[in-house]
Coordinates of C-alpha atoms in Angstrom, one line a residue:
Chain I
X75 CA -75.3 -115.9 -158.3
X76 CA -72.7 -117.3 -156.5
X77 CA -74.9 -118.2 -153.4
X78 CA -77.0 -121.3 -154.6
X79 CA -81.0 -121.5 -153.5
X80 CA -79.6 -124.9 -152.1
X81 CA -78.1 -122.9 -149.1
X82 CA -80.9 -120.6 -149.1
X83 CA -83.3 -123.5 -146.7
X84 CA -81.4 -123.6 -144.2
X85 CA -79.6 -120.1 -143.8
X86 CA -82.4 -117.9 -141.6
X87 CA -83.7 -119.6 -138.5
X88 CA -86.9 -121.4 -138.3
X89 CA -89.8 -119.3 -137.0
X90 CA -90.3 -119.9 -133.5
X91 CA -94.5 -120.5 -134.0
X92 CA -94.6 -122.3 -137.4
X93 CA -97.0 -121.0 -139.7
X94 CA -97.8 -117.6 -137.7
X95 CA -98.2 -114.5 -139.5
X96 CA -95.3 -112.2 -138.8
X97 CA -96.5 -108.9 -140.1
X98 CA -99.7 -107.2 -138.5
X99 CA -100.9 -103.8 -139.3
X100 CA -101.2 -101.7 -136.1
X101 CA -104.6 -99.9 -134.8
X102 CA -105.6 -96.9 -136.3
X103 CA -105.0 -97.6 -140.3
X104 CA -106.5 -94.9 -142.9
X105 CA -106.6 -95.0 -146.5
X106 CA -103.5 -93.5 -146.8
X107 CA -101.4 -94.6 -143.6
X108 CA -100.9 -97.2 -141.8
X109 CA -98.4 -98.7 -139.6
X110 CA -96.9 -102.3 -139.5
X111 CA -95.6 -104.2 -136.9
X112 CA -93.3 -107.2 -137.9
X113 CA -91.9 -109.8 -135.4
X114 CA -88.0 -110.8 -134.8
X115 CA -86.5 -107.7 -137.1
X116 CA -84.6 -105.1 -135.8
X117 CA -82.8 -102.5 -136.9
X118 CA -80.5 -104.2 -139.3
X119 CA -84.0 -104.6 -141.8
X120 CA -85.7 -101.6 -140.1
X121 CA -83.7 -99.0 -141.5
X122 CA -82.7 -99.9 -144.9
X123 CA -86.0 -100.5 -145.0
X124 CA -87.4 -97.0 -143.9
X125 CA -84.8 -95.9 -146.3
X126 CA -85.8 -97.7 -149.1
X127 CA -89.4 -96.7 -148.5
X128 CA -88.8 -93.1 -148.8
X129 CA -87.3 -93.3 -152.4
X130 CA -90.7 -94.0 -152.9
X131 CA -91.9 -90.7 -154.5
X132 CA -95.2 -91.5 -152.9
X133 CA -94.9 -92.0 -149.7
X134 CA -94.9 -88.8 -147.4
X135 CA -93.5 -90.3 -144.4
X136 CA -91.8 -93.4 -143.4
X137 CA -90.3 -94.1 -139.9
X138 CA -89.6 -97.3 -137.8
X139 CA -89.1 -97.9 -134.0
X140 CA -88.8 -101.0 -131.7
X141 CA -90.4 -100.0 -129.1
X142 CA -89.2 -102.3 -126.7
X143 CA -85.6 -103.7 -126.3
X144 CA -87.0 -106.7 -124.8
X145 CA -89.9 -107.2 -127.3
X146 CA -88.1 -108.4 -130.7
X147 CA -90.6 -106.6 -132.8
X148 CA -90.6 -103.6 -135.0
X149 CA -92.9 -101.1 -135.5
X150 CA -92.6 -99.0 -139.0
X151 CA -94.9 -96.2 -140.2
X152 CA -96.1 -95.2 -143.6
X153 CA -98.0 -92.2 -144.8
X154 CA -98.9 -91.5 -148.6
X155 CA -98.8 -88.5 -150.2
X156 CA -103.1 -87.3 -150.2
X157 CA -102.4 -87.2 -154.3
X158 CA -101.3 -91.1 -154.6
X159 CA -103.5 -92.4 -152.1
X160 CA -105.7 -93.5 -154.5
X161 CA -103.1 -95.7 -156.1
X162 CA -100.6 -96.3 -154.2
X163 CA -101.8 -98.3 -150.4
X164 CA -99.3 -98.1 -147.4
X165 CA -99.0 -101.7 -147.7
X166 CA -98.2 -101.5 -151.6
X167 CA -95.0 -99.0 -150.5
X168 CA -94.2 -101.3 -148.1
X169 CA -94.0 -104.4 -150.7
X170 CA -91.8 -102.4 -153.0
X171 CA -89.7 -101.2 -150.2
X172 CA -89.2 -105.2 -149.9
X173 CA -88.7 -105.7 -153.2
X174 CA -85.9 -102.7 -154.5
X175 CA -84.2 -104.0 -151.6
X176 CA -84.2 -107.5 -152.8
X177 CA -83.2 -106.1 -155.7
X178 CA -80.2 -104.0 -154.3
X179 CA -78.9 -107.3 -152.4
X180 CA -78.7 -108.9 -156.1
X181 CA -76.8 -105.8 -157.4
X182 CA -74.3 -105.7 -154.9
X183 CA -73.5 -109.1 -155.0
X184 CA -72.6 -109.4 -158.5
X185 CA -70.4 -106.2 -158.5
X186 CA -69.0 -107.8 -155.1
X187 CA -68.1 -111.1 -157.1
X188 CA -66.8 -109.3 -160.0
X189 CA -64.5 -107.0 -158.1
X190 CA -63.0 -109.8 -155.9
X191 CA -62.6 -112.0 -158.9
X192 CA -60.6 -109.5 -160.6
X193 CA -59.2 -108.4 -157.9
X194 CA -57.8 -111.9 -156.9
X195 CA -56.7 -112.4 -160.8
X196 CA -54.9 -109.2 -160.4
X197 CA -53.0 -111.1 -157.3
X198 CA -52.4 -113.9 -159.0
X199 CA -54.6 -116.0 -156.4
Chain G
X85 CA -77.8 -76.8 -142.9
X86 CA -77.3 -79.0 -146.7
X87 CA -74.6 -77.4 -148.6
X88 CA -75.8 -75.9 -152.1
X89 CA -72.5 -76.3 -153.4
X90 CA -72.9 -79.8 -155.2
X91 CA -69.5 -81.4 -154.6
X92 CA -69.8 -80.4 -150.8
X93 CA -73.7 -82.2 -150.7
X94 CA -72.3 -86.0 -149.8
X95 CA -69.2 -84.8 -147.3
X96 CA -70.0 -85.2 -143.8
X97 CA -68.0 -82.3 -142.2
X98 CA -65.5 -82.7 -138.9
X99 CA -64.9 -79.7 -137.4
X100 CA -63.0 -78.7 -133.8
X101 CA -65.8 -80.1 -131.5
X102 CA -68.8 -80.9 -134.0
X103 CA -70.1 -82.4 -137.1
X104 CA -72.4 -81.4 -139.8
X105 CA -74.2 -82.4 -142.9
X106 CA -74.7 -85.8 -141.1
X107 CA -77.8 -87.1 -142.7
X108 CA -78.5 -88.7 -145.9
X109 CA -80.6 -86.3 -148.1
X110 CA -81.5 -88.4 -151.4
X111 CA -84.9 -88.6 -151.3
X112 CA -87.6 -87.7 -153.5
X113 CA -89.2 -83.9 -152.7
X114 CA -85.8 -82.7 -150.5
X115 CA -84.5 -80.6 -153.4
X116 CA -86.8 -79.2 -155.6
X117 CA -86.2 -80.2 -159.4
X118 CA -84.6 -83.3 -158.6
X119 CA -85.5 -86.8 -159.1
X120 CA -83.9 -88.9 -156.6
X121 CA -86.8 -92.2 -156.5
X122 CA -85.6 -96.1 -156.4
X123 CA -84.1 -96.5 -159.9
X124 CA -81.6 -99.5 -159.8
X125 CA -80.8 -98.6 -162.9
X126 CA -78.9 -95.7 -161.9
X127 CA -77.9 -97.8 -158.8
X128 CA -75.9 -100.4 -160.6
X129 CA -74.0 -97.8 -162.8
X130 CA -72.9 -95.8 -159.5
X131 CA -72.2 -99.0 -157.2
X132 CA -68.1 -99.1 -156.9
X133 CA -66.7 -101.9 -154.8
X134 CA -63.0 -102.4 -154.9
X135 CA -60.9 -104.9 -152.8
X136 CA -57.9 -104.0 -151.4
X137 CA -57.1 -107.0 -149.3
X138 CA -58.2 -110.4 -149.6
X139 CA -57.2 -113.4 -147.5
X140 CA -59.6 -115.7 -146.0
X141 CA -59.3 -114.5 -142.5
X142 CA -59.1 -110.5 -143.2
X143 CA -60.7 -109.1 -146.0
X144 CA -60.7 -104.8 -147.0
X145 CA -62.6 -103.7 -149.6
X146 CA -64.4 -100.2 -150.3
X147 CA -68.5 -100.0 -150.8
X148 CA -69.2 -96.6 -152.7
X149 CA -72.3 -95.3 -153.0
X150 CA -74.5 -96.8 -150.7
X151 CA -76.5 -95.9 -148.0
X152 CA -75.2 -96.0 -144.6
X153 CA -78.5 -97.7 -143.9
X154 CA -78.0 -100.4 -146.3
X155 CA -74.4 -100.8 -145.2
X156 CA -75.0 -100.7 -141.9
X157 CA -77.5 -103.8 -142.2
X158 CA -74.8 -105.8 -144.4
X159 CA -72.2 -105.0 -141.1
X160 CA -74.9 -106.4 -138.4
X161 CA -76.0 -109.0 -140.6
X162 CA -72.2 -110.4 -140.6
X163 CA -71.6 -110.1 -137.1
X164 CA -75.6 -111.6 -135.9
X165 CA -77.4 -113.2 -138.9
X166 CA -74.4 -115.4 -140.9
X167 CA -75.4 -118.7 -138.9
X168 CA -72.1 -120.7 -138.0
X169 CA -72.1 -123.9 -136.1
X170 CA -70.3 -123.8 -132.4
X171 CA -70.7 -126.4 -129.3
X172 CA -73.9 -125.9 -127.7
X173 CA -73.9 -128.9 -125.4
X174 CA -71.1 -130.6 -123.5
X175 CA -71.9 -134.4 -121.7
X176 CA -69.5 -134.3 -119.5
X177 CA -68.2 -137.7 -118.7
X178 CA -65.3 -136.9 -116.5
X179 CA -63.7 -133.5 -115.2
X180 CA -61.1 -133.5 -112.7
X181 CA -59.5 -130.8 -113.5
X182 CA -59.2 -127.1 -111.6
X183 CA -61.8 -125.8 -114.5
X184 CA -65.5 -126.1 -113.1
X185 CA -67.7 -128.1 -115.7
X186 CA -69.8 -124.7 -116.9
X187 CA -66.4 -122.7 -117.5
X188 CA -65.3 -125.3 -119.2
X189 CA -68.2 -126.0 -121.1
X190 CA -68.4 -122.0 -122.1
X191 CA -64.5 -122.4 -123.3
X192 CA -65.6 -125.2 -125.6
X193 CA -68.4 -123.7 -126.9
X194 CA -66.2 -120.2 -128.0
X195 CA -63.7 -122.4 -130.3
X196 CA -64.7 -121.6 -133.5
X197 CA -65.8 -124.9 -135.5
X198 CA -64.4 -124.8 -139.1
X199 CA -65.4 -127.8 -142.2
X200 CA -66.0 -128.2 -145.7
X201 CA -68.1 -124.9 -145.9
X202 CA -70.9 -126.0 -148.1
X203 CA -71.7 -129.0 -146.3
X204 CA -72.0 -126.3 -143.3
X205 CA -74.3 -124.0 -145.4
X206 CA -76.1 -127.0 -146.1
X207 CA -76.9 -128.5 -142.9
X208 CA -79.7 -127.8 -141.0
X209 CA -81.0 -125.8 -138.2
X210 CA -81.4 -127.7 -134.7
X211 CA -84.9 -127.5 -133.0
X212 CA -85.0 -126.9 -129.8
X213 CA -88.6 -126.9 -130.2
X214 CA -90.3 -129.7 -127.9
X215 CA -92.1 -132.1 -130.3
X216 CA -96.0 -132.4 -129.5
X217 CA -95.7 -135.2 -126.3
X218 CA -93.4 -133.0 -124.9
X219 CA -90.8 -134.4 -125.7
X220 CA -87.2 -132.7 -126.6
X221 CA -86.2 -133.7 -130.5
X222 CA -83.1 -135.5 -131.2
X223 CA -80.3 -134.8 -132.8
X224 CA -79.6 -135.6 -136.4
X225 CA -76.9 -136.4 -139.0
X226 CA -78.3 -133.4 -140.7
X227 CA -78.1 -130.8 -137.9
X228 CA -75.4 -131.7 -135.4
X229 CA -71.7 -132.5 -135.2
X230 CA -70.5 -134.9 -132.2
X231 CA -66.9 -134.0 -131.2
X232 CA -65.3 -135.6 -128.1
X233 CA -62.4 -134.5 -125.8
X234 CA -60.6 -137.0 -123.8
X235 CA -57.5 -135.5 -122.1
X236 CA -55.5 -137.6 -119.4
X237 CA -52.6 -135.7 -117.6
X238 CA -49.7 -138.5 -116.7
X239 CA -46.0 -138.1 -114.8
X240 CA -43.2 -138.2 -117.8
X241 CA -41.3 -141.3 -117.1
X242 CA -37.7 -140.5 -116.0
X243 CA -38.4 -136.6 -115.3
X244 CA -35.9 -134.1 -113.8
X245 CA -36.0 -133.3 -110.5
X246 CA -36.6 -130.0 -109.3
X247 CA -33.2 -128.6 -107.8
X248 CA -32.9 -125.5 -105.7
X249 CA -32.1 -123.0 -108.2
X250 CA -34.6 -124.2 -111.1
X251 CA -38.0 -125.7 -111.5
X252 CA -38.1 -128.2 -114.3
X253 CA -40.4 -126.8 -117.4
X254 CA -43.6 -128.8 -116.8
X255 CA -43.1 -130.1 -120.6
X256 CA -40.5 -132.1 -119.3
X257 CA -42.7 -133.0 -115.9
X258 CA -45.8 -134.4 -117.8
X259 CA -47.6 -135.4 -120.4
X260 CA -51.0 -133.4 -121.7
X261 CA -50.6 -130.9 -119.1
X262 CA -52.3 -128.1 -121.3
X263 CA -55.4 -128.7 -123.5
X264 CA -55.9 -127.5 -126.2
X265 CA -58.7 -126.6 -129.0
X266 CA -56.6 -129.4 -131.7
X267 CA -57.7 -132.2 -128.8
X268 CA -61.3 -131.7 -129.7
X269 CA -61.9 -134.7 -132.2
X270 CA -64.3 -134.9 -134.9
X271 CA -66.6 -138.6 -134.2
X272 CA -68.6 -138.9 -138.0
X273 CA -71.9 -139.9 -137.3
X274 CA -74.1 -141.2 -140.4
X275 CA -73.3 -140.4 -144.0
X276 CA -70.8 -137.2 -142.3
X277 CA -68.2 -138.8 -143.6
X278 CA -68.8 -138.6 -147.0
X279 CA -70.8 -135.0 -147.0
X280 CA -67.9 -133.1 -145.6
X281 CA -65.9 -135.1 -148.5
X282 CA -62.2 -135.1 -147.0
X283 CA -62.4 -131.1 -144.8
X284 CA -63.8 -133.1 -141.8
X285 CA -65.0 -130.6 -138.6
X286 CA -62.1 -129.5 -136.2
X287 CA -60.8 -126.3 -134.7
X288 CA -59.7 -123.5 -136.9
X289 CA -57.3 -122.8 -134.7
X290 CA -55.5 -125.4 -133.3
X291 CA -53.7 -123.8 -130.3
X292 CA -56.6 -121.9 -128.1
X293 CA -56.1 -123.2 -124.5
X294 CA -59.0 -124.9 -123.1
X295 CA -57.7 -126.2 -119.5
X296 CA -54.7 -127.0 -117.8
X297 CA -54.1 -130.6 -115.9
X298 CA -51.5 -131.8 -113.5
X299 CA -50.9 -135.6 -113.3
X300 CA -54.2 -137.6 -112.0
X301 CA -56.7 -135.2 -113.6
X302 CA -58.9 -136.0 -116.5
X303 CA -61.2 -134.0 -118.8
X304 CA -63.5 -136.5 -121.1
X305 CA -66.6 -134.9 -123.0
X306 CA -69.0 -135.4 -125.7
X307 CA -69.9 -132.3 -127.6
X308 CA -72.6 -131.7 -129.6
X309 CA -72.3 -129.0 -132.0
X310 CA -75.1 -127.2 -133.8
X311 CA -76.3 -124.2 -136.0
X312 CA -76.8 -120.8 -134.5
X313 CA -76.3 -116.9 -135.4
X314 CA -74.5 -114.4 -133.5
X315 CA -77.5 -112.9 -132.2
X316 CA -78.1 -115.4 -130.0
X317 CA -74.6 -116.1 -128.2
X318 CA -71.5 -113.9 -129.7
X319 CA -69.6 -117.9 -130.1
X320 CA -71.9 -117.9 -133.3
X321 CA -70.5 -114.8 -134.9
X322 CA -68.2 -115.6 -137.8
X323 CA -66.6 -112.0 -137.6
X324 CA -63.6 -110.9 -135.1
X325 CA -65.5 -108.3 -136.0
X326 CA -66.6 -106.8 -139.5
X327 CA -66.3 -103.0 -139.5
X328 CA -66.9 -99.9 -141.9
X329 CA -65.4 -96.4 -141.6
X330 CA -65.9 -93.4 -144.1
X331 CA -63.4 -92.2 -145.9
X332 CA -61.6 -89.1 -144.6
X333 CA -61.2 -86.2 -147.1
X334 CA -58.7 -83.2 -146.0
X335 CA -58.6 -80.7 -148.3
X336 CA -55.7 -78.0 -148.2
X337 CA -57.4 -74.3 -148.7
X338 CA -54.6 -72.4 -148.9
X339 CA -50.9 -73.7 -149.7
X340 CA -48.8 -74.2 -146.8
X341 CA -45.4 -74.3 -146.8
X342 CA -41.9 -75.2 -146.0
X343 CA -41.7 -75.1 -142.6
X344 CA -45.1 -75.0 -141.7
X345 CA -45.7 -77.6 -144.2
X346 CA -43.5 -80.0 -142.3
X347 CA -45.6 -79.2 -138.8
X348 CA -49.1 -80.0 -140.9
X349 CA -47.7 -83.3 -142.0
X350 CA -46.8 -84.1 -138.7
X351 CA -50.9 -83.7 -137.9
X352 CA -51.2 -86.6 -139.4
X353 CA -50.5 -90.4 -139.5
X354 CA -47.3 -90.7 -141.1
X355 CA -48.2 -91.4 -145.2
X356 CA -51.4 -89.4 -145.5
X357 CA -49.2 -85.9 -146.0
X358 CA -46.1 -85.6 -147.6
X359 CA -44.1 -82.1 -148.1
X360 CA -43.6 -82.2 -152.4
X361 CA -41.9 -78.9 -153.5
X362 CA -42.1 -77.7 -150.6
X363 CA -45.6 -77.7 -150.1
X364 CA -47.8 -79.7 -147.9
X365 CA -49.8 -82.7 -150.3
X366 CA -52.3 -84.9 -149.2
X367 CA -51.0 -87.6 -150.4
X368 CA -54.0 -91.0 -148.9
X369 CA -56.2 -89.6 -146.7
X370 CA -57.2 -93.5 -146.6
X371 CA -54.9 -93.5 -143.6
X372 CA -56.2 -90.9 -141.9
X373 CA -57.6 -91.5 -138.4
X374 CA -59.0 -88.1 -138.7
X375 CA -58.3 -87.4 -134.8
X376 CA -58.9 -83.3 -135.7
X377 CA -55.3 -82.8 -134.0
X378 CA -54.6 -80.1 -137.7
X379 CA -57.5 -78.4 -136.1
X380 CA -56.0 -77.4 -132.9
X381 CA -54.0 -75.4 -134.4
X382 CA -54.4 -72.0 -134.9
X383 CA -52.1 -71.7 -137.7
X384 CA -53.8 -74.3 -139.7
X385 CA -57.3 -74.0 -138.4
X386 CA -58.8 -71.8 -141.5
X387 CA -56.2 -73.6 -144.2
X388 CA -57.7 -76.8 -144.0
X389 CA -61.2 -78.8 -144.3
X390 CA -61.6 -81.5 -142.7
X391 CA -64.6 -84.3 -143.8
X392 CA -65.6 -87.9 -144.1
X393 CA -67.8 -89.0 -147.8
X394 CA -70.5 -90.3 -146.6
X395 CA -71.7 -92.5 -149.0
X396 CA -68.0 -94.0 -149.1
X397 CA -67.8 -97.0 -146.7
X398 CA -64.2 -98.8 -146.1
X399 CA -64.7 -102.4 -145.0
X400 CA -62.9 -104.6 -142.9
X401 CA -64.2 -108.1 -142.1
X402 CA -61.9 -110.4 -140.0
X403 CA -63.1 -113.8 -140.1
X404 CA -63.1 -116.0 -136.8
X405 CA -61.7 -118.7 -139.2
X406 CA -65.5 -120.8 -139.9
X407 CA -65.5 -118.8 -143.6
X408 CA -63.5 -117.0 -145.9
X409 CA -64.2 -113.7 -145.0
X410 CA -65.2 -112.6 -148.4
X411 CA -68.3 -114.8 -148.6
X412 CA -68.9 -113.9 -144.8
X413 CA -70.5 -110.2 -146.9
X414 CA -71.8 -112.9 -149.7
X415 CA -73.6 -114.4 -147.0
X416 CA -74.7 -111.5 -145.4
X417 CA -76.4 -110.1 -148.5
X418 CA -78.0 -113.5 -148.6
X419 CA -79.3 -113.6 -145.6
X420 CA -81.1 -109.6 -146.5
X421 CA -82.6 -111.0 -149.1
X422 CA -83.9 -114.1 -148.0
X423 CA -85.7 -111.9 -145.6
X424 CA -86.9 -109.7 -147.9
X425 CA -88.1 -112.5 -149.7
X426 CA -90.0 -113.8 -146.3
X427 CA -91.2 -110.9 -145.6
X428 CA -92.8 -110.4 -148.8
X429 CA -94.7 -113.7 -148.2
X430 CA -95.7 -113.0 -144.6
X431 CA -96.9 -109.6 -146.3
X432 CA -99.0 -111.0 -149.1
X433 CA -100.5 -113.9 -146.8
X434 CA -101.9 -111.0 -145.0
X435 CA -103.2 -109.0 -147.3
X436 CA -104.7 -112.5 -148.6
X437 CA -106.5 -113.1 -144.9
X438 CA -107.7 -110.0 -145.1
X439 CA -109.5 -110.2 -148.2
X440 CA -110.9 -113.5 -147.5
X441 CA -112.2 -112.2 -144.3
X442 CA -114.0 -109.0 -146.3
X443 CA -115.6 -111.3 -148.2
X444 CA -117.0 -113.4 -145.7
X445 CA -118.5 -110.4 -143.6
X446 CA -119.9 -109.4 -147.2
X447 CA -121.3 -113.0 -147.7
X448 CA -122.4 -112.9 -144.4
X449 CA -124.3 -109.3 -144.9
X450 CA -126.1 -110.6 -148.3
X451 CA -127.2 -113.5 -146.7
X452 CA -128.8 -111.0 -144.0
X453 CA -130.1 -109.1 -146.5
X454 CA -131.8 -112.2 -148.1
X455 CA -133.2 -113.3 -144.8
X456 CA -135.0 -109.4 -144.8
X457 CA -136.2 -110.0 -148.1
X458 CA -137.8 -113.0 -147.6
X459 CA -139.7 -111.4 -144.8
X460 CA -140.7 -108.7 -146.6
X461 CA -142.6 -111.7 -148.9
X462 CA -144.2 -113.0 -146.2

């Protein structure tokens, strides 16, 4: 990795409210859907998000929305398959949506840092 | 409508006025016998990234198969999330010049502030935060760099005099009649010194105009410079800007030729067709602006197709000059998964308040349950 966990401290902004939770689940959660609303994320998490949710071959539906420009918090939406709702939660898709994209970020940095390495060996740089 | 025809499935098509196949469709259940769930597996072995330019203030490189989602969050986490330091705070001790103190101040605070770039990664975050008497925290070693600008315009000994034809240059007039972004000096405060290790904090570039003076006037400031992302104020952004486009596809249906051949290439930005034996070729379609001009022609309109791959994303990150604008993408694929990695936290702490409170209201029902017990005994 080419990006040390010394950087990592200091490299996303310190939570406004120490300590306070930023994820909620909204009113009106079932067994198999719920909905999440998660403070100061937008749409640069919300949609690869959403996308990486539905890969999920058990979720049915997953959306997001900020439903206020002014409000920096975003809603997103998930609904299980009746079949998988006895094993898979809402909130379980949304922890693996988290973590496939963690593990994307990983991928595409080390196929980043080999192509510009060879590509700057190629130049002679 | 999604295409059946396999090779057409991830080609966004352009025609005269509209667009079609728009949409990503890879997810599980959209077409029936296929399997298209998370599997980074098959990610990594279709990932393609390839660099085509790579200087550290303009960087091109292609991202192939990814989602537009995915690339779309790397692009606004370069230009918002990828904190940079920039002045935030100007004392100003003196300012006689025809700049008002706030314009001023706002000039300063655009100049992009450039150093050893770990010792910037490692430095901390400012809080603005008022400490718990109310009081507003101080700065640090660790979170701010103190720059100062002291500027005094003067009368050149022995100057020209102006004549009635010409007007003496005023280079020749006076002395630090224009300010510039190289007058902002670097004052090491603590151990700086030593953690920037010989790439000490100036302006990356030297020559932005700040202010002009005429002799008499003075500008003197202390800045205070701290850590910030783009989202806040656009003088944090280390991208001038970072960009994607898809790459353009044209494919030729039927063969055209001679001179019609030379009036398709002409369609196009020179280099993407050339006219080889006689017959139109598509030679890069890289260059293509894809401005649909082919299409307003009736003689070409059913020859050619026109489309953009949309999993096929062509990069270009200009760096404001804080990074190297290749780790300016490092960084923003940092910053995603730091907070997934938050996230994931916030997400389990939750689940973990939940089930503490379940088991309280439990506890709390056994209990009652005892208490009716012990009645019935009585």
């Amino acid at each position: 990795m080419s990006f040390g966990d010394e950087f990592l401290d200091n490299l996303l902004p310190p939570q406004e409210e120490e300590g306070k939770l930023r994820v909620r689940v909204l009113p009106g959660e079932e067994p198999g859907s719920a909905s999440f609303q998660i403070d100061d994320e937008d749409h640069t998490l919300g949609n690869a998000l959403r996308y990486m949710i539905m890969k999920n071959p058990h979720v049915e539906f997953c959306g997001y929305s900020i439903p206020h420009p002014s409000e920096s918090v975003m809603n997103i939406r998930i609904q299980i398959y009746p079949e998988y709702e006895e094993e898979t939660r809402p909130v379980d898709a949304l922890m693996k949506g988290l973590d496939d994209l963690r593990d994307l970020c990983d991928v595409v940095e080390e196929k980043f840092v080999a192509a510009r390495d060879s590509f700057n060996e190629e130049q002679g740089v | 409508m999604p295409s059946a025809d396999l090779s057409q499935r991830n080609i966004v098509g352009i025609h005269a006025e509209t667009v079609s196949n728009v949409t990503s469709t890879d997810f599980p259940g959209h077409y029936p016998g296929e399997d298209h769930t998370w599997n980074l597996a098959n990610f990594k072995r279709n990932l393609r990234i390839k660099f085509y330019r790579n200087e550290p203030l303009h960087a091109e490189f292609d991202v192939v198969h990814i989602d537009a989602s995915v690339a779309n969050a790397f692009r606004r986490i370069m230009m918002a999330e990828v904190p940079t330091f920039a002045i935030e705070k100007v004392y100003m001790l003196e300012n006689t010049s025809v700049i008002q103190d706030e314009v001023l101040s706002h000039r300063l605070g655009l100049v992009p502030i450039k150093a050893n770039q770990d010792t910037l990664k490692r430095m901390k975050w400012y809080s603005k935060k008022p400490l718990p008497d109310g009081s507003i925290p101080s700065a640090t070693t660790d979170d701010t760099i103190v720059f100062g600008i002291d500027v005094v315009c003067e009368r050149k000994p022995n100057a020209p005099k102006p004549t009635a034809t010409s007007t003496p240059h005023p280079d020749d007039l006076y002395v630090n009649h224009s300010v510039f972004a190289k007058d902002i000096t670097y004052s090491p405060v603590g151990d700086q010194e030593e953690s920037f290790d010989g790439n000490p904090p100036h302006a990356a570039s030297p020559d932005i105009l700040l202010a002009k003076l005429r002799p008499g006037q003075v500008i003197s400031a202390q800045l205070h410079a701290v850590k910030g992302v783009g989202k806040d104020h656009a003088k944090f952004s280390p991208v001038a800007p970072a960009s994607y486009r898809l790459l353009p596809t044209i494919e030729i249906l039927e063969p055209i030729r001679s001179k019609a051949a030379e009036r398709f290439k002409k369609c196009f930005p020179s280099g993407v067709v050339e006219v080889i034996n006689d017959e139109a070729v598509v030679v890069n379609p890289r260059n293509d602006t894809v401005s649909r001009e082919v299409l307003r022609h009736e003689e070409f309109k059913d020859k050619v197709r026109l489309g953009r791959v949309r999993d096929h994303f062509m990069y270009s990150v200009e760096s404001s000059g804080q990074f190297d604008s290749d780790d300016i993408f490092l960084q923003s694929i940092a910053v995603l998964r730091s907070k997934c990695n938050v996230l994931k936290s916030h997400v389990e702490t939750m689940l973990q308040l939940e089930e503490e409170k379940r088991e309280r209201e439990e506890g709390v029902v056994e209990d009652a349950e005892d208490v009716d017990k012990m009645d019935v005994d009585e």
